[in-house]
CSV table of C-alpha atoms and ligand atoms in Angstrom, one decimal:
chain,number,residue,atom,x,y,z
A,1,MET,CA,38.2,78.4,-44.6
A,2,THR,CA,38.1,81.1,-47.2
A,3,GLY,CA,40.8,81.5,-50.1
A,4,ASP,CA,40.9,79.2,-53.2
A,5,GLY,CA,44.2,77.1,-53.1
A,6,ILE,CA,44.0,73.5,-54.0
A,7,PHE,CA,46.0,71.0,-52.1
A,8,PHE,CA,46.5,68.2,-54.3
A,9,VAL,CA,47.6,65.0,-52.0
A,10,LEU,CA,49.1,62.0,-53.4
A,11,VAL,CA,48.3,58.8,-51.9
A,12,GLY,CA,49.7,55.5,-52.7
A,13,PRO,CA,52.1,52.7,-51.6
A,14,SER,CA,55.8,53.2,-50.8
A,15,GLY,CA,57.6,52.7,-54.4
A,16,ALA,CA,54.5,54.0,-56.1
A,17,GLY,CA,56.7,57.0,-57.3
A,18,LYS,CA,55.0,59.8,-55.8
A,19,ASN,CA,58.1,62.0,-55.1
A,20,THR,CA,59.5,61.9,-58.8
A,21,LEU,CA,55.9,62.9,-59.8
A,22,ILE,CA,56.0,65.5,-57.6
A,23,GLU,CA,58.9,66.9,-59.0
A,24,ARG,CA,57.5,66.5,-62.8
A,25,VAL,CA,54.4,68.3,-61.7
A,26,ARG,CA,56.6,71.3,-60.2
A,27,GLU,CA,58.6,71.4,-63.4
A,28,PHE,CA,55.4,72.1,-65.3
A,29,THR,CA,53.6,73.9,-62.6
A,30,PRO,CA,56.4,75.9,-60.7
A,31,ASP,CA,53.9,78.2,-58.7
A,32,MET,CA,52.8,75.0,-57.2
A,33,THR,CA,54.6,74.4,-53.5
A,34,GLN,CA,55.6,71.1,-52.0
A,35,VAL,CA,54.3,70.9,-48.5
A,36,PRO,CA,57.5,70.1,-46.2
A,37,THR,CA,55.9,67.9,-43.9
A,38,MET,CA,57.3,67.6,-40.3
A,39,THR,CA,59.2,64.2,-39.5
A,40,THR,CA,61.4,62.5,-37.1
A,41,ARG,CA,63.2,60.7,-39.6
A,42,GLY,CA,66.9,61.7,-40.5
A,43,ARG,CA,67.7,63.7,-43.5
A,44,ARG,CA,68.5,61.7,-47.0
A,45,GLY,CA,70.6,62.1,-50.0
A,46,ASN,CA,69.7,65.5,-51.6
A,47,GLU,CA,67.0,66.3,-49.3
A,48,GLN,CA,66.7,70.0,-48.3
A,49,GLU,CA,65.6,70.8,-45.1
A,50,GLY,CA,62.4,72.5,-45.5
A,51,ARG,CA,61.6,71.2,-49.2
A,52,GLU,CA,60.6,67.8,-48.7
A,53,HIS,CA,60.5,67.9,-44.9
A,54,ARG,CA,60.9,69.7,-41.6
A,55,PHE,CA,63.4,67.5,-39.7
A,56,VAL,CA,62.8,67.4,-36.3
A,57,THR,CA,63.4,65.7,-33.3
A,58,ARG,CA,60.9,63.5,-31.5
A,59,GLU,CA,60.5,66.1,-28.6
A,60,ARG,CA,59.8,68.7,-31.3
A,61,PHE,CA,57.4,66.7,-33.0
A,62,GLN,CA,55.9,65.9,-29.2
A,63,GLN,CA,55.7,69.6,-28.8
A,64,ALA,CA,54.1,70.3,-32.5
A,65,ILE,CA,51.3,67.7,-31.7
A,66,ASP,CA,50.5,69.1,-28.1
A,67,ASN,CA,50.4,72.9,-29.5
A,68,GLY,CA,48.0,71.7,-32.4
A,69,GLU,CA,50.7,72.9,-34.8
A,70,LEU,CA,49.9,69.9,-37.2
A,71,VAL,CA,46.6,68.9,-39.0
A,72,GLU,CA,47.3,65.1,-39.0
A,73,TRP,CA,50.2,63.0,-38.1
A,74,GLN,CA,50.9,59.4,-38.4
A,75,ARG,CA,53.7,56.7,-37.6
A,76,VAL,CA,54.6,55.6,-41.0
A,77,HIS,CA,58.0,53.5,-41.1
A,78,ASN,CA,60.3,52.3,-38.8
A,79,ASP,CA,58.3,54.1,-35.9
A,80,ASP,CA,59.3,57.4,-37.5
A,81,LEU,CA,56.5,60.3,-37.2
A,82,TYR,CA,55.3,62.2,-40.0
A,83,GLY,CA,52.7,64.9,-39.8
A,84,THR,CA,51.5,68.0,-41.9
A,85,PRO,CA,51.9,71.6,-40.4
A,86,ARG,CA,48.7,73.7,-39.9
A,87,ASP,CA,50.2,77.2,-41.0
A,88,VAL,CA,51.5,75.9,-44.1
A,89,VAL,CA,48.3,74.6,-45.4
A,90,GLU,CA,46.5,77.3,-43.9
A,91,THR,CA,48.3,79.9,-45.2
A,92,ALA,CA,48.6,78.7,-48.8
A,93,VAL,CA,44.9,78.1,-49.0
A,94,ALA,CA,44.1,81.6,-47.7
A,95,LEU,CA,46.8,83.2,-50.6
A,96,GLY,CA,45.1,80.7,-52.9
A,97,THR,CA,48.5,78.9,-53.6
A,98,ASP,CA,48.3,75.4,-54.7
A,99,LEU,CA,50.1,72.7,-52.8
A,100,ILE,CA,51.2,69.3,-53.5
A,101,ALA,CA,52.2,66.6,-51.0
A,102,ASP,CA,52.6,62.7,-50.8
A,103,ILE,CA,50.8,61.8,-47.4
A,104,GLU,CA,50.2,58.1,-46.4
A,105,PHE,CA,46.3,57.3,-46.6
A,106,LEU,CA,45.5,57.6,-43.0
A,107,GLY,CA,46.8,61.1,-43.0
A,108,ALA,CA,45.0,61.8,-46.4
A,109,GLU,CA,41.8,61.0,-45.2
A,110,LYS,CA,42.1,63.4,-42.2
A,111,LEU,CA,43.1,66.3,-44.6
A,112,ARG,CA,40.1,65.9,-46.9
A,113,GLU,CA,38.2,66.2,-43.4
A,114,ALA,CA,40.1,69.2,-42.3
A,115,PHE,CA,39.9,70.9,-45.9
A,116,PRO,CA,37.1,69.2,-47.6
A,117,GLN,CA,36.8,71.9,-50.1
A,118,HIS,CA,40.5,72.3,-50.8
A,119,THR,CA,41.8,69.0,-50.8
A,120,VAL,CA,42.4,66.9,-53.9
A,121,LEU,CA,43.1,63.2,-53.8
A,122,ALA,CA,44.8,61.2,-56.3
A,123,PHE,CA,46.0,57.7,-55.8
A,124,VAL,CA,49.3,56.7,-57.2
A,125,THR,CA,50.1,53.0,-58.1
A,126,PRO,CA,51.6,50.6,-60.3
A,127,SER,CA,49.2,48.3,-62.4
A,128,ASP,CA,50.6,45.2,-60.1
A,129,LEU,CA,52.0,44.8,-56.6
A,130,ARG,CA,54.7,42.8,-58.5
A,131,ILE,CA,56.1,46.1,-60.2
A,132,LEU,CA,56.1,47.1,-56.5
A,133,ALA,CA,58.0,45.0,-55.3
A,134,ASP,CA,60.5,45.2,-57.9
A,135,ARG,CA,60.8,48.6,-57.5
A,136,ILE,CA,61.3,48.3,-53.8
A,137,MET,CA,64.0,45.6,-54.4
A,138,GLN,CA,65.8,47.8,-57.1
A,139,ARG,CA,66.2,50.9,-54.5
A,140,GLY,CA,68.5,48.3,-52.7
A,141,ASP,CA,69.7,48.7,-49.2
A,142,ILE,CA,66.6,46.8,-47.9
A,143,THR,CA,66.3,43.6,-45.8
A,144,PRO,CA,63.7,40.7,-46.6
A,145,GLU,CA,62.1,41.9,-43.4
A,146,GLU,CA,61.4,45.8,-44.4
A,147,LEU,CA,60.5,44.7,-47.7
A,148,ALA,CA,57.7,42.5,-46.4
A,149,GLY,CA,56.9,45.1,-44.2
A,150,ARG,CA,56.6,47.6,-46.8
A,151,LEU,CA,54.5,45.2,-49.1
A,152,ASN,CA,52.1,44.6,-46.4
A,153,ARG,CA,51.6,48.2,-45.6
A,154,ALA,CA,51.0,48.6,-49.7
A,155,ARG,CA,48.3,46.0,-49.4
A,156,PHE,CA,46.2,48.2,-46.6
A,157,GLU,CA,47.5,51.6,-48.7
A,158,MET,CA,45.8,50.0,-51.5
A,159,THR,CA,42.4,49.6,-50.1
A,160,PHE,CA,42.0,53.3,-49.9
A,161,ALA,CA,42.1,53.7,-53.8
A,162,PRO,CA,38.5,53.5,-54.6
A,163,GLU,CA,37.9,56.5,-52.2
A,164,CYS,CA,40.2,58.7,-54.0
A,165,LYS,CA,39.0,61.3,-56.8
A,166,TYR,CA,41.6,60.4,-59.5
A,167,LEU,CA,43.9,57.2,-60.1
A,168,VAL,CA,47.2,57.7,-61.6
A,169,ILE,CA,48.7,54.7,-62.8
A,170,ASN,CA,52.6,55.0,-62.4
A,171,ASP,CA,54.1,52.1,-64.6
A,172,THR,CA,56.0,54.1,-67.1
A,173,ARG,CA,57.1,57.9,-65.4
A,174,GLU,CA,55.9,59.7,-68.8
A,175,ALA,CA,52.7,58.3,-69.1
A,176,ALA,CA,52.2,59.0,-65.0
A,177,ALA,CA,53.1,62.4,-65.4
A,178,GLU,CA,51.1,63.4,-68.3
A,179,ALA,CA,48.1,61.8,-66.5
A,180,LEU,CA,48.6,64.2,-63.4
A,181,ARG,CA,49.3,66.8,-65.4
A,182,GLY,CA,45.8,66.7,-66.9
A,183,ILE,CA,44.3,66.4,-63.4
A,184,VAL,CA,46.1,69.6,-62.0
A,185,ALA,CA,44.9,71.4,-65.2
A,186,THR,CA,41.1,70.3,-64.7
A,187,GLU,CA,41.4,71.3,-61.1
A,188,ARG,CA,43.1,74.6,-61.7
A,189,SER,CA,40.6,75.4,-64.5
A,190,GLN,CA,37.5,74.9,-62.1
A,191,ARG,CA,39.0,76.4,-59.2
A,192,HIS,CA,40.8,79.4,-60.8
A,193,ASN,CA,39.2,79.7,-64.1
A,194,GLN,CA,42.3,79.1,-66.0
A,195,ALA,CA,41.6,78.2,-69.6
A,196,ILE,CA,42.0,74.9,-70.6
A,197,ASP,CA,41.8,72.9,-73.6
A,198,PRO,CA,38.9,70.8,-73.6
A,199,ALA,CA,40.5,67.8,-74.8
A,200,GLU,CA,42.6,67.7,-71.7
A,201,ARG,CA,39.7,68.0,-69.4
A,202,VAL,CA,39.6,64.9,-66.9
A,203,PRO,CA,36.3,64.1,-65.1
A,204,ALA,CA,36.5,62.8,-61.8
A,205,HIS,CA,37.4,58.8,-62.1
A,206,ARG,CA,35.5,56.2,-61.7
A,207,ILE,CA,37.1,53.1,-59.7
A,208,ASP,CA,35.4,50.1,-59.0
A,209,ALA,CA,36.4,47.4,-56.9
A,210,THR,CA,36.0,43.6,-57.2
A,211,CYS,CA,37.0,40.8,-54.7
A,212,THR,CA,38.5,37.7,-56.3
A,213,ALA,CA,38.2,35.3,-53.4
A,214,VAL,CA,40.7,32.6,-53.0
A,215,ILE,CA,38.7,29.9,-50.8
A,216,GLN,CA,41.7,27.2,-49.6
A,217,ARG,CA,40.6,23.9,-48.1
A,218,GLY,CA,44.3,22.4,-47.5
A,219,ASP,CA,45.4,21.5,-51.2
A,220,ASP,CA,42.3,22.8,-52.9
A,221,LEU,CA,40.6,26.0,-54.0
A,222,LEU,CA,37.0,26.4,-54.4
A,223,LEU,CA,35.8,27.3,-57.8
A,224,ARG,CA,32.5,28.4,-59.5
A,225,ASP,CA,32.1,27.8,-63.3
A,226,GLY,CA,36.1,26.8,-62.9
A,227,LYS,CA,36.9,30.2,-61.9
A,228,LEU,CA,37.9,31.9,-58.8
A,229,PRO,CA,34.9,33.9,-57.5
A,230,GLN,CA,34.6,37.3,-58.1
A,231,PHE,CA,32.1,39.9,-56.7
A,232,ARG,CA,32.0,43.6,-56.9
A,233,LEU,CA,32.7,45.4,-53.5
A,234,ASN,CA,30.8,48.4,-52.5
A,235,PRO,CA,32.4,51.9,-53.4
A,236,HIS,CA,34.0,51.7,-49.9
A,237,GLY,CA,33.9,47.9,-49.9
A,238,ALA,CA,37.8,47.2,-50.5
A,239,ARG,CA,38.1,48.2,-46.7
A,240,PHE,CA,35.6,46.2,-45.6
A,241,ASP,CA,36.6,42.6,-46.4
A,242,LEU,CA,34.4,41.6,-43.7
A,243,ALA,CA,31.3,42.4,-45.6
A,244,ALA,CA,32.8,40.2,-48.6
A,245,ARG,CA,33.2,37.4,-46.1
A,246,ASP,CA,29.6,37.8,-45.0
A,247,HIS,CA,28.3,37.6,-48.4
A,248,LEU,CA,30.7,34.5,-49.3
A,249,GLU,CA,29.5,32.8,-46.2
A,250,SER,CA,25.7,33.2,-47.0
A,251,LEU,CA,26.5,31.8,-50.6
A,252,LEU,CA,28.3,28.9,-49.4
A,253,GLY,CA,26.4,28.4,-46.3
A,254,THR,CA,29.6,27.9,-44.3
A,255,PRO,CA,31.4,30.0,-42.0
A,256,LEU,CA,35.0,31.2,-43.5
A,257,GLU,CA,38.3,32.7,-42.0
A,258,VAL,CA,39.8,35.6,-43.7
A,259,ILE,CA,43.5,35.6,-43.7
A,260,GLY,CA,46.0,38.4,-44.7
A,261,PRO,CA,48.4,40.9,-43.3
A,262,GLN,CA,47.5,42.5,-40.0
A,263,ASP,CA,48.5,45.6,-38.8
A,264,ASP,CA,47.5,46.9,-35.1
A,265,ARG,CA,46.4,50.3,-36.7
A,266,PHE,CA,43.4,48.3,-38.6
A,267,ASP,CA,40.8,46.2,-37.6
A,268,TYR,CA,40.4,44.1,-40.8
A,269,PRO,CA,43.2,42.0,-42.6
A,270,ALA,CA,44.2,43.5,-45.9
A,271,PRO,CA,44.1,41.9,-49.5
A,272,SER,CA,46.7,39.3,-50.4
A,273,TYR,CA,47.2,40.5,-53.7
A,274,VAL,CA,45.8,43.7,-56.0
A,275,THR,CA,46.0,44.3,-59.5
A,276,VAL,CA,44.8,47.9,-61.4
A,277,THR,CA,43.1,47.4,-64.9
A,278,GLY,CA,41.7,50.0,-67.3
A,279,ALA,CA,42.3,53.6,-68.3
A,280,ALA,CA,41.1,57.2,-67.1
A,281,PRO,CA,38.3,57.9,-66.4
A,282,HIS,CA,37.1,54.3,-65.6
A,283,PHE,CA,39.2,51.8,-63.4
A,284,SER,CA,39.0,48.2,-62.0
A,285,LEU,CA,40.4,47.3,-58.9
A,286,ASN,CA,40.8,43.5,-58.2
A,287,TYR,CA,41.6,42.6,-54.6
A,288,TYR,CA,42.2,39.1,-53.9
A,289,TYR,CA,41.2,38.3,-50.2
A,290,ARG,CA,42.0,34.6,-48.9
A,291,PHE,CA,39.6,32.8,-47.2
A,292,ILE,CA,40.0,29.4,-45.1
A,293,PHE,CA,37.2,27.0,-45.6
A,294,PRO,CA,36.6,24.7,-42.4
A,295,ALA,CA,39.1,21.6,-42.4
A,296,GLY,CA,36.7,19.4,-40.6
A,297,ASP,CA,34.0,20.2,-43.6
A,298,GLN,CA,34.6,17.8,-46.5
A,299,SER,CA,31.3,18.9,-48.1
A,300,THR,CA,31.2,20.9,-51.7
A,301,PRO,CA,28.8,23.5,-51.8
A,302,LEU,CA,26.0,23.2,-54.4
A,303,GLY,CA,27.3,24.7,-57.7
A,304,TRP,CA,30.9,24.9,-56.6
A,305,GLU,CA,33.8,22.6,-57.2
A,306,TRP,CA,37.0,21.9,-55.5
A,307,ALA,CA,40.2,22.0,-57.7
A,308,PRO,CA,43.9,21.2,-57.0
A,309,LEU,CA,46.0,24.6,-56.0
A,310,SER,CA,48.4,23.7,-58.9
A,311,SER,CA,45.6,23.5,-61.6
A,312,VAL,CA,44.7,27.2,-60.7
A,313,GLN,CA,46.4,30.1,-62.4
A,314,LEU,CA,47.3,32.6,-59.6
A,315,PRO,CA,49.6,35.5,-59.8
A,316,ASP,CA,53.2,34.6,-58.7
A,317,MET,CA,53.2,36.5,-55.2
A,318,LEU,CA,49.7,35.1,-54.4
A,319,SER,CA,50.8,31.3,-55.5
A,320,GLU,CA,53.7,32.1,-53.3
A,321,LEU,CA,51.7,32.6,-50.1
A,322,VAL,CA,48.9,29.9,-50.9
A,323,THR,CA,51.4,27.2,-51.1
A,324,SER,CA,53.6,28.2,-48.3
B,1,5GP,P1,59.8,59.5,-46.7
B,1,5GP,O1,60.5,58.8,-45.5
B,1,5GP,O2,59.8,58.2,-47.6
B,1,5GP,O3,59.8,60.5,-47.0
B,1,5GP,O4,58.0,59.1,-46.7
B,1,5GP,C1,57.4,57.9,-45.9
B,1,5GP,C2,55.9,58.0,-46.1
B,1,5GP,O5,55.7,59.2,-45.1
B,1,5GP,C3,55.6,58.7,-47.4
B,1,5GP,O6,55.1,57.6,-48.2
B,1,5GP,C4,54.7,59.7,-47.2
B,1,5GP,O7,53.6,59.0,-47.9
B,1,5GP,C5,54.2,59.5,-45.8
B,1,5GP,N1,54.4,60.9,-45.3
B,1,5GP,C6,55.1,61.8,-45.7
B,1,5GP,N2,54.7,63.1,-45.1
B,1,5GP,C7,53.5,63.0,-44.4
B,1,5GP,C8,52.6,63.6,-43.3
B,1,5GP,O8,52.9,64.9,-43.0
B,1,5GP,N3,51.7,62.8,-42.9
B,1,5GP,C9,51.5,61.7,-43.1
B,1,5GP,N4,50.4,61.0,-42.7
B,1,5GP,N5,52.2,60.5,-43.8
B,1,5GP,C10,53.2,61.4,-44.3
């Protein structure tokens, strides 16, 4: 595709604050257009038809799929469908207009495949799943089942972070907006030859993924050197916990069952908990995966030790899962 428009795609769990960030970006970049994605969900509060979304019926959405009007589409929450209109992206890219959108990660991946030269993925997340849970609850109007569903979805979504070019930690709105401003300025200076203060230039981020293995047998956890075992995942490893399991099984010499949120769209369970540390351009994501040691195997692998659950410090949300 010709043209030099940039398509900034913000990815990240629900509650990460992507929409507020889009509003802020558009304040300092008025010539950037928000992509109105097509959706079957109803219009909310102060949303405008054609700004955040094109609100359509299921029949119209199906027609758009059949006619190839959407670059990608997904079922997101509550069975509502969302899709990116091809005409908006192709026209903007060709005209050199920059776009921004909030797209869930399966769709974002397809956009990058469809427009590899134009799509810039930035992952937006708070530094801790706990902050996300608190924010979703503060929005109110949410049942415990909906909250659980969103958090499970977030756990899957977080595994996509290492595959994005940038990571924006959104614990405070101002810092996140500032980080995104630097990213936008950097990409624009490269693509459109716009002048940029060298101090503002942001290199592509390095996002390392670590697995912390919570290996449980009844009321005990398996430790090495007094700590939960940790190892680096390969760059795309956060989504392939089975590789993590294979690694652990070979270390321990015993089969392990990995448990975590399941979703029929994914053939692997999600991590149970995720934290983000570091600062641009180098971040570390820590994925806590839960494993069950065979109950009938009373052995202690050489170099490891069993410790009672109550003696091991775990993040609250994880502790609740492990002890329930
Ligand atoms: P909301 O209903 O809050 O506007 O959007 C729900 C979620 O749908 C957002 O978190 C966003 O990531 C996702 N979404 C919005 N538009 C699209 C789209 O066109 N394609 C995909 N795959 N996801 C979308």
